[in-house]
Coordinates of C-alpha atoms and ligand atoms in Angstrom, one line a residue:
M1335 CA -3.2 -0.3 41.4
V1336 CA -0.4 -0.7 38.9
R1337 CA 0.0 0.8 35.5
A1338 CA 0.8 -1.7 32.8
F1339 CA 1.1 -1.5 29.0
L1340 CA -0.2 -4.0 26.6
G1341 CA 0.8 -4.4 22.9
L1342 CA -1.9 -5.5 20.5
G1343 CA -1.3 -6.9 17.0
S1344 CA -3.5 -8.4 14.3
N1345 CA -2.8 -9.4 10.7
I1346 CA -5.8 -11.4 9.7
G1347 CA -9.3 -10.4 8.5
D1348 CA -10.8 -7.2 9.9
R1349 CA -7.6 -6.2 11.7
A1350 CA -8.9 -2.8 13.0
G1351 CA -12.1 -4.5 14.2
Y1352 CA -10.1 -7.1 16.1
L1353 CA -8.1 -4.4 17.9
R1354 CA -11.3 -2.5 18.9
E1355 CA -12.9 -5.7 20.1
T1356 CA -9.7 -6.7 22.0
I1357 CA -9.8 -3.4 23.9
R1358 CA -13.5 -3.8 24.6
R1359 CA -13.0 -7.2 26.0
L1360 CA -9.9 -6.2 28.1
D1361 CA -11.7 -3.4 29.8
A1362 CA -13.2 -4.8 33.1
P1363 CA -13.7 -3.6 36.7
D1364 CA -10.4 -5.1 37.7
L1365 CA -8.6 -4.0 34.5
R1366 CA -9.3 -0.4 33.4
V1367 CA -8.1 0.6 30.0
T1368 CA -6.9 4.2 30.6
G1369 CA -5.2 5.1 27.4
R1370 CA -4.6 3.9 23.8
S1371 CA -2.1 4.9 21.1
G1372 CA -3.1 5.4 17.5
V1373 CA -3.1 2.4 15.2
Y1374 CA 0.0 1.7 13.2
E1375 CA 0.5 -0.6 10.2
T1376 CA 3.8 -2.5 10.3
V1377 CA 5.8 -4.8 8.1
P1378 CA 5.8 -8.3 9.5
W1379 CA 9.1 -8.6 11.3
G1380 CA 11.5 -11.1 9.8
R1381 CA 8.8 -13.0 7.9
T1382 CA 8.7 -12.4 4.2
G1383 CA 5.4 -13.0 2.4
Q1384 CA 3.3 -12.4 5.5
A1385 CA 0.4 -9.9 5.7
T1386 CA 1.2 -6.5 7.3
Y1387 CA 0.0 -6.1 10.9
L1388 CA -2.0 -3.4 12.6
N1389 CA -0.4 -2.6 16.0
Q1390 CA -1.5 -0.6 19.0
V1391 CA -0.5 -0.1 22.6
V1392 CA -2.9 0.4 25.5
A1393 CA -2.3 1.6 29.0
V1394 CA -4.2 -0.2 31.8
E1395 CA -4.6 0.3 35.6
T1396 CA -5.0 -3.0 37.4
A1397 CA -5.0 -4.7 40.7
L1398 CA -4.3 -8.0 38.9
S1399 CA -0.9 -9.6 39.5
P1400 CA 1.5 -9.9 36.5
R1401 CA 0.6 -13.5 36.1
E1402 CA -3.2 -12.8 36.3
L1403 CA -2.8 -10.0 33.8
F1404 CA -0.8 -12.3 31.5
E1405 CA -3.6 -15.0 31.8
R1406 CA -6.3 -12.4 31.1
C1407 CA -4.4 -11.4 27.9
R1408 CA -4.2 -15.0 26.8
A1409 CA -7.9 -15.5 27.5
V1410 CA -8.9 -12.5 25.3
E1411 CA -6.6 -13.8 22.5
A1412 CA -8.2 -17.2 22.7
A1413 CA -11.8 -15.8 22.7
L1414 CA -11.1 -13.8 19.6
G1415 CA -9.3 -16.7 18.0
R1416 CA -12.3 -18.8 18.4
V1417 CA -14.5 -16.2 16.7
R1418 CA -13.0 -17.4 13.5
G1419 CA -13.7 -21.0 14.3
E1420 CA -10.2 -22.2 13.6
R1421 CA -9.0 -23.8 16.7
W1422 CA -5.4 -24.3 15.5
G1423 CA -5.5 -21.6 12.8
P1424 CA -3.5 -18.4 12.8
R1425 CA -4.4 -16.1 15.6
T1426 CA -6.5 -13.1 14.9
V1427 CA -5.0 -11.0 17.6
D1428 CA -1.9 -11.0 19.8
V1429 CA -2.0 -9.4 23.2
D1430 CA 1.5 -9.0 24.8
L1431 CA 2.2 -7.8 28.3
L1432 CA 4.9 -5.2 27.7
L1433 CA 5.4 -3.5 31.0
Y1434 CA 4.0 -4.0 34.5
G1435 CA 4.9 -1.0 36.6
D1436 CA 8.7 -1.3 37.3
A1437 CA 8.6 -5.0 37.5
I1438 CA 11.3 -7.2 36.0
I1439 CA 10.2 -10.8 35.6
A1440 CA 12.1 -13.6 34.0
E1441 CA 10.0 -16.8 34.1
P1442 CA 10.1 -19.4 31.4
D1443 CA 6.8 -18.3 29.8
L1444 CA 6.6 -14.7 31.1
V1445 CA 9.3 -12.1 30.5
V1446 CA 8.6 -8.5 31.6
P1447 CA 9.6 -6.0 30.1
H1448 CA 8.6 -7.9 27.0
A1449 CA 11.6 -9.3 25.1
D1450 CA 10.6 -7.4 21.9
L1451 CA 10.1 -4.1 23.7
A1452 CA 13.6 -2.6 23.5
H1453 CA 14.3 -3.1 19.8
R1454 CA 11.0 -3.4 17.9
A1455 CA 9.6 -0.2 16.3
F1456 CA 6.1 -1.7 16.1
V1457 CA 6.0 -1.5 19.9
L1458 CA 8.2 1.5 20.6
V1459 CA 6.5 3.9 18.2
P1460 CA 3.0 3.5 19.6
L1461 CA 4.4 3.4 23.2
A1462 CA 6.3 6.7 22.6
E1463 CA 3.1 8.3 21.3
L1464 CA 1.0 7.0 24.3
A1465 CA 3.5 7.7 27.1
P1466 CA 6.2 10.2 26.0
G1467 CA 9.2 10.2 28.2
L1468 CA 8.3 6.9 29.8
R1469 CA 11.3 5.2 31.5
L1470 CA 11.7 1.5 31.4
P1471 CA 13.0 -0.5 34.4
G1472 CA 16.7 0.2 34.0
G1473 CA 16.3 3.8 33.2
A1474 CA 16.2 4.1 29.4
T1475 CA 13.4 6.3 27.9
V1476 CA 11.2 4.9 25.1
E1477 CA 12.6 7.7 22.8
S1478 CA 16.2 6.7 23.4
L1479 CA 15.4 3.1 22.5
L1480 CA 13.5 4.2 19.4
A1481 CA 16.5 6.3 18.3
L1482 CA 18.5 3.1 18.2
C1483 CA 15.8 1.1 16.6
P1484 CA 16.9 -0.2 13.1
D1485 CA 13.4 -0.8 11.7
R1486 CA 11.7 2.6 12.3
E1487 CA 10.8 2.8 8.6
S1488 CA 8.7 -0.3 8.8
V1489 CA 6.0 1.3 10.9
W1490 CA 3.5 4.0 9.8
R1491 CA 0.3 5.5 11.0
W1492 CA -3.0 3.9 9.9
D1493 CA -6.4 5.4 10.2
D1494 CA -10.0 4.3 9.7
A1495 CA -10.2 6.1 6.3
D1496 CA -7.6 3.6 5.1
A1497 CA -10.0 0.6 5.5
G1498 CA -11.0 0.0 1.9
L1499 CA -11.4 -3.1 -0.3
I1500 CA -8.0 -2.5 -1.9
G1501 CA -5.3 -3.3 0.6
H1502 CA -7.5 -5.1 3.2
E1503 CA -4.6 -7.5 3.0
V1504 CA -1.0 -6.4 2.1
R1505 CA 1.6 -9.1 1.8
W1506 CA 5.1 -7.9 2.2
Y1507 CA 8.2 -9.6 0.6
D1508 CA 11.9 -8.8 1.0
A1509 CA 12.5 -9.6 -2.7
L1510 CA 10.6 -11.1 -5.6
P1511 CA 11.3 -11.5 -9.3
S1512 CA 8.2 -9.4 -10.0
T1513 CA 5.2 -8.6 -7.8
N1514 CA 3.0 -8.8 -11.0
E1515 CA 4.1 -12.3 -11.6
L1516 CA 3.3 -13.5 -8.1
A1517 CA 0.0 -11.5 -8.1
R1518 CA -1.0 -13.3 -11.4
N1519 CA -0.2 -16.7 -9.9
L1520 CA -2.2 -15.8 -6.7
A1521 CA -5.1 -14.4 -8.9
E1522 CA -5.2 -17.7 -10.8
T1523 CA -6.0 -19.5 -7.5
D1524 CA -8.3 -17.9 -4.9
A1525 CA -6.7 -14.6 -3.9
A1526 CA -9.3 -12.1 -2.8
D1527 CA -10.3 -8.9 -4.7
G1528 CA -8.2 -6.1 -3.4
M1529 CA -5.2 -8.1 -2.2
V1530 CA -1.9 -6.3 -2.5
I1531 CA 1.6 -7.7 -3.0
V1532 CA 4.6 -5.5 -2.1
A1533 CA 8.3 -6.2 -2.6
E1534 CA 11.2 -4.4 -1.1
Q1535 CA 13.0 -5.0 -4.3
Q1536 CA 12.4 -6.9 -7.6
T1537 CA 15.0 -8.9 -9.4
A1538 CA 13.0 -9.1 -12.7
G1539 CA 10.7 -6.1 -12.6
R1540 CA 8.6 -5.8 -15.8
G1541 CA 7.6 -2.9 -17.8
R1542 CA 5.1 -2.9 -20.7
L1543 CA 5.8 -4.9 -24.0
G1544 CA 8.4 -7.1 -22.3
R1545 CA 10.6 -4.1 -21.2
T1546 CA 12.6 -4.2 -18.0
W1547 CA 11.6 -2.1 -14.9
A1548 CA 14.5 -1.2 -12.6
S1549 CA 13.4 -2.0 -9.1
P1550 CA 16.1 -1.4 -6.5
S1551 CA 15.6 -1.4 -2.8
G1552 CA 14.1 1.9 -1.6
G1553 CA 11.3 2.0 -4.2
L1554 CA 7.7 1.1 -3.8
W1555 CA 6.9 -1.9 -6.0
L1556 CA 3.4 -3.4 -5.7
S1557 CA 0.6 -5.2 -7.5
V1558 CA -3.1 -5.1 -6.7
I1559 CA -5.3 -8.1 -7.5
L1560 CA -8.8 -7.1 -8.8
R1561 CA -11.8 -9.0 -9.8
P1562 CA -14.0 -6.2 -11.2
H1563 CA -16.2 -8.0 -13.7
L1564 CA -15.2 -5.3 -16.1
D1565 CA -15.4 -5.7 -19.9
L1566 CA -11.9 -6.1 -21.3
G1567 CA -12.5 -3.0 -23.5
H1568 CA -12.5 -1.0 -20.3
L1569 CA -9.1 -2.0 -19.2
P1570 CA -7.5 1.2 -20.4
L1571 CA -10.0 3.1 -18.3
L1572 CA -8.8 1.3 -15.2
G1573 CA -5.3 2.1 -16.2
L1574 CA -6.0 5.8 -16.3
A1575 CA -7.9 5.7 -13.1
A1576 CA -5.0 3.9 -11.4
S1577 CA -2.5 6.4 -12.8
A1578 CA -4.6 9.4 -11.6
A1579 CA -4.8 7.7 -8.2
T1580 CA -1.0 7.3 -8.1
A1581 CA -0.4 10.9 -9.1
A1582 CA -2.9 12.1 -6.4
A1583 CA -1.2 9.9 -3.8
L1584 CA 2.3 11.1 -4.7
E1585 CA 1.1 14.7 -4.4
E1586 CA -0.7 14.2 -1.1
A1587 CA 2.3 12.3 0.4
T1588 CA 5.0 14.7 -0.8
G1589 CA 3.5 18.0 -1.9
L1590 CA 5.2 17.5 -5.3
H1591 CA 3.1 18.3 -8.3
A1592 CA 2.4 15.1 -10.3
R1593 CA 1.1 14.8 -13.8
V1594 CA 0.0 11.8 -15.9
K1595 CA 1.0 10.9 -19.4
W1596 CA -1.2 8.6 -21.5
P1597 CA -1.5 5.7 -21.1
N1598 CA 0.1 5.0 -17.7
D1599 CA 3.0 7.1 -16.7
V1600 CA 3.3 9.5 -13.8
L1601 CA 5.7 12.4 -14.1
I1602 CA 7.2 15.0 -11.8
E1603 CA 8.8 18.0 -13.5
G1604 CA 8.5 16.1 -16.8
R1605 CA 10.4 13.1 -15.5
K1606 CA 9.0 9.6 -15.0
V1607 CA 8.6 8.8 -11.4
A1608 CA 6.1 6.0 -11.6
G1609 CA 4.8 3.5 -14.2
L1610 CA 1.9 1.1 -14.3
L1611 CA 1.5 -2.3 -15.9
L1612 CA -2.0 -3.8 -16.2
E1613 CA -2.4 -7.5 -16.9
A1614 CA -5.7 -9.4 -17.4
G1615 CA -6.5 -13.1 -16.9
P1616 CA -8.6 -15.2 -19.3
A1617 CA -12.1 -14.1 -19.9
H1618 CA -15.1 -16.0 -18.6
R1619 CA -16.8 -18.3 -21.1
D1620 CA -20.1 -16.3 -21.3
T1621 CA -19.0 -12.8 -20.5
P1622 CA -16.2 -10.6 -21.9
A1623 CA -14.9 -9.9 -18.3
P1624 CA -11.6 -11.4 -17.4
A1625 CA -11.5 -13.5 -14.3
W1626 CA -8.9 -11.2 -12.7
L1627 CA -6.8 -8.1 -13.3
V1628 CA -3.5 -7.2 -11.9
V1629 CA -2.5 -3.6 -11.6
G1630 CA 1.3 -3.3 -11.1
I1631 CA 2.6 0.0 -9.9
G1632 CA 6.2 1.0 -9.6
I1633 CA 7.1 4.2 -7.8
N1634 CA 10.7 5.4 -7.6
A1635 CA 10.4 6.5 -4.0
N1636 CA 13.8 6.6 -2.2
V1637 CA 15.9 5.6 -5.1
S1638 CA 19.1 7.3 -6.3
P1639 CA 18.6 8.6 -9.8
D1640 CA 21.9 6.8 -10.7
A1641 CA 20.1 3.5 -10.2
L1642 CA 17.5 4.4 -12.8
P1643 CA 17.8 4.1 -16.6
S1644 CA 18.6 7.4 -18.2
R1645 CA 16.8 8.1 -21.5
P1646 CA 17.6 11.6 -22.7
R1647 CA 14.3 12.1 -24.4
Y1648 CA 12.3 10.7 -21.5
P1649 CA 14.2 11.0 -18.2
A1650 CA 13.4 9.3 -14.9
T1651 CA 13.4 10.7 -11.4
S1652 CA 12.6 9.6 -7.9
L1653 CA 10.6 11.2 -5.1
S1654 CA 13.7 11.5 -2.8
A1655 CA 15.6 13.2 -5.6
A1656 CA 12.8 15.7 -6.3
L1657 CA 12.2 16.4 -2.6
G1658 CA 15.8 16.4 -1.4
R1659 CA 14.8 14.0 1.4
P1660 CA 13.4 10.5 1.8
V1661 CA 9.7 9.8 1.9
D1662 CA 7.8 7.6 4.3
R1663 CA 7.0 4.7 2.0
G1664 CA 4.5 3.1 4.3
R1665 CA 2.4 6.1 4.6
L1666 CA 2.7 6.7 0.8
L1667 CA 1.5 3.1 0.3
R1668 CA -1.6 3.7 2.5
V1669 CA -2.5 6.9 0.8
L1670 CA -2.0 5.2 -2.6
L1671 CA -4.3 2.3 -1.7
R1672 CA -7.0 4.7 -0.4
E1673 CA -6.9 6.7 -3.7
L1674 CA -6.9 3.5 -5.8
D1675 CA -9.9 2.2 -3.8
R1676 CA -11.8 5.4 -4.5
D1677 CA -11.1 5.4 -8.2
Y1678 CA -11.7 1.6 -8.5
R1679 CA -15.1 2.1 -6.9
D1680 CA -15.8 4.9 -9.3
V1681 CA -14.9 2.7 -12.3
R1682 CA -17.1 -0.2 -11.0
E1683 CA -20.1 1.8 -9.9
G1684 CA -20.0 5.1 -11.7
G1685 CA -18.5 4.2 -15.1
G1686 CA -15.3 5.9 -14.2
T1687 CA -16.6 9.5 -14.8
A1688 CA -15.0 11.0 -11.7
A1689 CA -11.7 9.1 -12.2
L1690 CA -11.5 10.3 -15.8
R1691 CA -12.1 13.8 -14.6
R1692 CA -9.2 13.5 -12.2
W1693 CA -7.0 12.0 -15.0
R1694 CA -7.9 14.8 -17.4
A1695 CA -7.1 17.5 -14.8
R1696 CA -3.5 16.1 -14.4
S1697 CA -2.9 15.2 -18.1
E1698 CA 0.3 16.0 -19.7
T1699 CA -0.9 14.6 -23.0
L1700 CA -4.2 16.3 -23.8
G1701 CA -4.1 19.5 -25.8
R1702 CA -0.8 18.6 -27.3
F1703 CA 0.3 17.5 -30.8
V1704 CA 1.6 14.0 -30.3
R1705 CA 3.1 11.1 -32.2
V1706 CA 1.7 7.8 -31.0
A1707 CA 3.1 4.4 -32.0
T1708 CA 0.6 1.6 -32.1
S1709 CA 1.2 -2.0 -33.1
A1710 CA -0.3 -1.1 -36.5
A1711 CA 1.0 2.4 -37.3
T1712 CA 2.2 5.7 -36.1
V1713 CA -0.4 8.3 -35.6
E1714 CA 0.3 12.0 -35.4
G1715 CA -2.2 14.7 -34.4
L1716 CA -3.8 16.6 -31.6
A1717 CA -4.5 14.5 -28.6
H1718 CA -7.8 16.2 -27.7
D1719 CA -9.5 13.8 -25.2
V1720 CA -9.9 10.3 -23.9
D1721 CA -13.2 8.5 -24.3
G1722 CA -15.2 6.6 -21.6
T1723 CA -13.1 3.4 -22.1
G1724 CA -9.8 5.3 -21.6
A1725 CA -8.9 5.3 -25.3
L1726 CA -6.9 8.3 -26.6
L1727 CA -8.7 10.4 -29.2
V1728 CA -6.3 12.0 -31.7
R1729 CA -7.4 14.4 -34.5
T1730 CA -5.1 14.0 -37.4
S1731 CA -4.2 16.8 -39.9
D1732 CA -6.9 15.6 -42.4
G1733 CA -9.5 16.2 -39.7
A1734 CA -10.2 12.6 -39.0
E1735 CA -10.4 11.3 -35.5
R1736 CA -8.4 8.3 -34.5
R1737 CA -9.3 6.3 -31.4
I1738 CA -6.2 4.6 -29.9
V1739 CA -6.7 1.8 -27.4
A1740 CA -3.1 0.8 -26.8
G1741 CA 0.0 2.6 -27.9
E1742 CA 2.9 4.7 -26.8
V1743 CA 3.2 8.4 -27.0
T1744 CA 6.7 8.5 -28.4
G1745 CA 7.1 12.2 -29.0
E1746 CA 5.5 15.5 -29.0
V1747 CA 5.1 17.1 -32.5
T1748 CA 5.5 20.8 -32.7
V1749 CA 3.1 22.3 -35.3
E1750 CA 4.0 25.8 -36.4
G1751 CA 2.0 28.3 -34.4
V1752 CA 0.5 25.8 -32.1
R1753 CA 2.0 23.9 -29.4
Ligands
LIG929 C1 6.0 0.8 -17.2 O1 6.5 0.3 -18.3 O2 6.1 2.0 -16.9 C2 5.4 -0.2 -16.2 C3 6.2 -0.3 -15.0 C4 5.5 -1.2 -14.0 C5 6.4 -1.6 -12.8 C6 5.6 -2.3 -11.7 S1 6.6 -2.5 -10.3 C7 5.5 -3.5 -9.6 C8 4.9 -4.4 -10.7 N1 5.7 -5.6 -10.9 C9 6.4 -5.6 -12.1 O3 7.1 -6.5 -12.5 N2 6.0 -4.5 -12.8 C10 5.1 -3.7 -12.0 P1 7.0 1.0 -19.6 O4 6.1 2.2 -19.9 O5 7.2 0.0 -20.6 O6 8.4 1.6 -19.1 C11 9.5 0.8 -19.1 C12 10.7 1.7 -19.5 O7 10.9 2.7 -18.6 C13 12.0 0.9 -19.6 O8 12.2 0.4 -21.0 C14 13.1 1.9 -19.2 O9 13.5 2.6 -20.3 C15 12.3 2.8 -18.3 N3 12.5 2.4 -16.9 C16 12.8 1.2 -16.4 N4 12.8 1.3 -15.1 C17 12.5 2.5 -14.7 C18 12.3 3.2 -13.5 N5 12.4 2.6 -12.3 N6 11.9 4.5 -13.5 C19 11.7 5.1 -14.7 N7 11.9 4.6 -15.9 C20 12.2 3.3 -15.9

């Protein structure tokens, strides 16, 4: 019997399901699956605009020859490919023969150790977890190769709790003018509810009201396409839910205390670390629900504060600046998508009550005297609550209550004796 290692990868459909099914089909009397790594999500290597992969490495004990094992892997790939009924379509799963004992094979169609093994983090990370200290033919350990690997940051742990509607497909781009712009175009065609677009950097990132959003490399710039059949009047509610989700994710991923500012800012130590931009498509003819929504989220993750605009009254920060070390953006992305999924479901199915509760608990705005600029006027008063649609309720000095659907909290007003 020989111990061999196989690398599995899937970037279409129910990716985790395909990995499980692949392992189930590989396991046979002449091919025992004896170990498996955790599942990792990875940025598609060298291919901008592709969906992220789930990757996993399994250990097998087998009496099959290298060529027989290779053929077995191909057969499982083909069987799962056919499940989708697309004979020439993209493959649902790749099964690569990574290592076969100490064998070194160099045939035209079969190279062992696998050509990608020595320098691809999506193979080395799960392999190092499954077989720590493993030496490759030639003597190098997996860990020593991993230490030299340039794309370590493009691989992060994935778990089953991450399998929600939002982020079932994540398309990763090196650079885009704006993820919101691409998401809008995709939403106009047939992009699925919950699809996510991520760019390593944006060259024309957008803020609200035509403002510019600085989006250098190192940040997390993404847009989520949603089709919630939600009345347009509830758009602010979705914005609050998404900012509460963002704040919760930042906190879980970094331990930093994150607050929200109405309508859609996320702050750390009073400085803006993330902003959200919601855009809606045209409404259906007979319902007030827009055909699609795009939730754009910009997080200053590993960005130098020098690359951010400095506004003395409303400063910016980044997670790495606040933490004093870089964050794992991939894991942060997954935590964020899980939190968004939870709050999105709450808005769709539970009227947003729980999401609003979470927003209120983190609010930097409620309970303060504020000045809010709307397109019509500037309102000053006590921001005492938000209503069920996400509108801000402000009590002015004459005792009247103003309901503000869209606007900008431009300043905090200090009223003598109360603050
Ligand atoms: C926002 O606008 O806060 C919404 C930002 C949304 C960005 C995401 S990134 C992914 C997606 N694709 C896009 O093209 N956009 C979305 P607003 O509240 O208008 O804030 C914009 C203002 O914040 C600017 O006028 C600057 O003063 C400041 N600003 C610009 N870039 C910043 C940054 N990276 N961090 C903090 N403040 C910034």
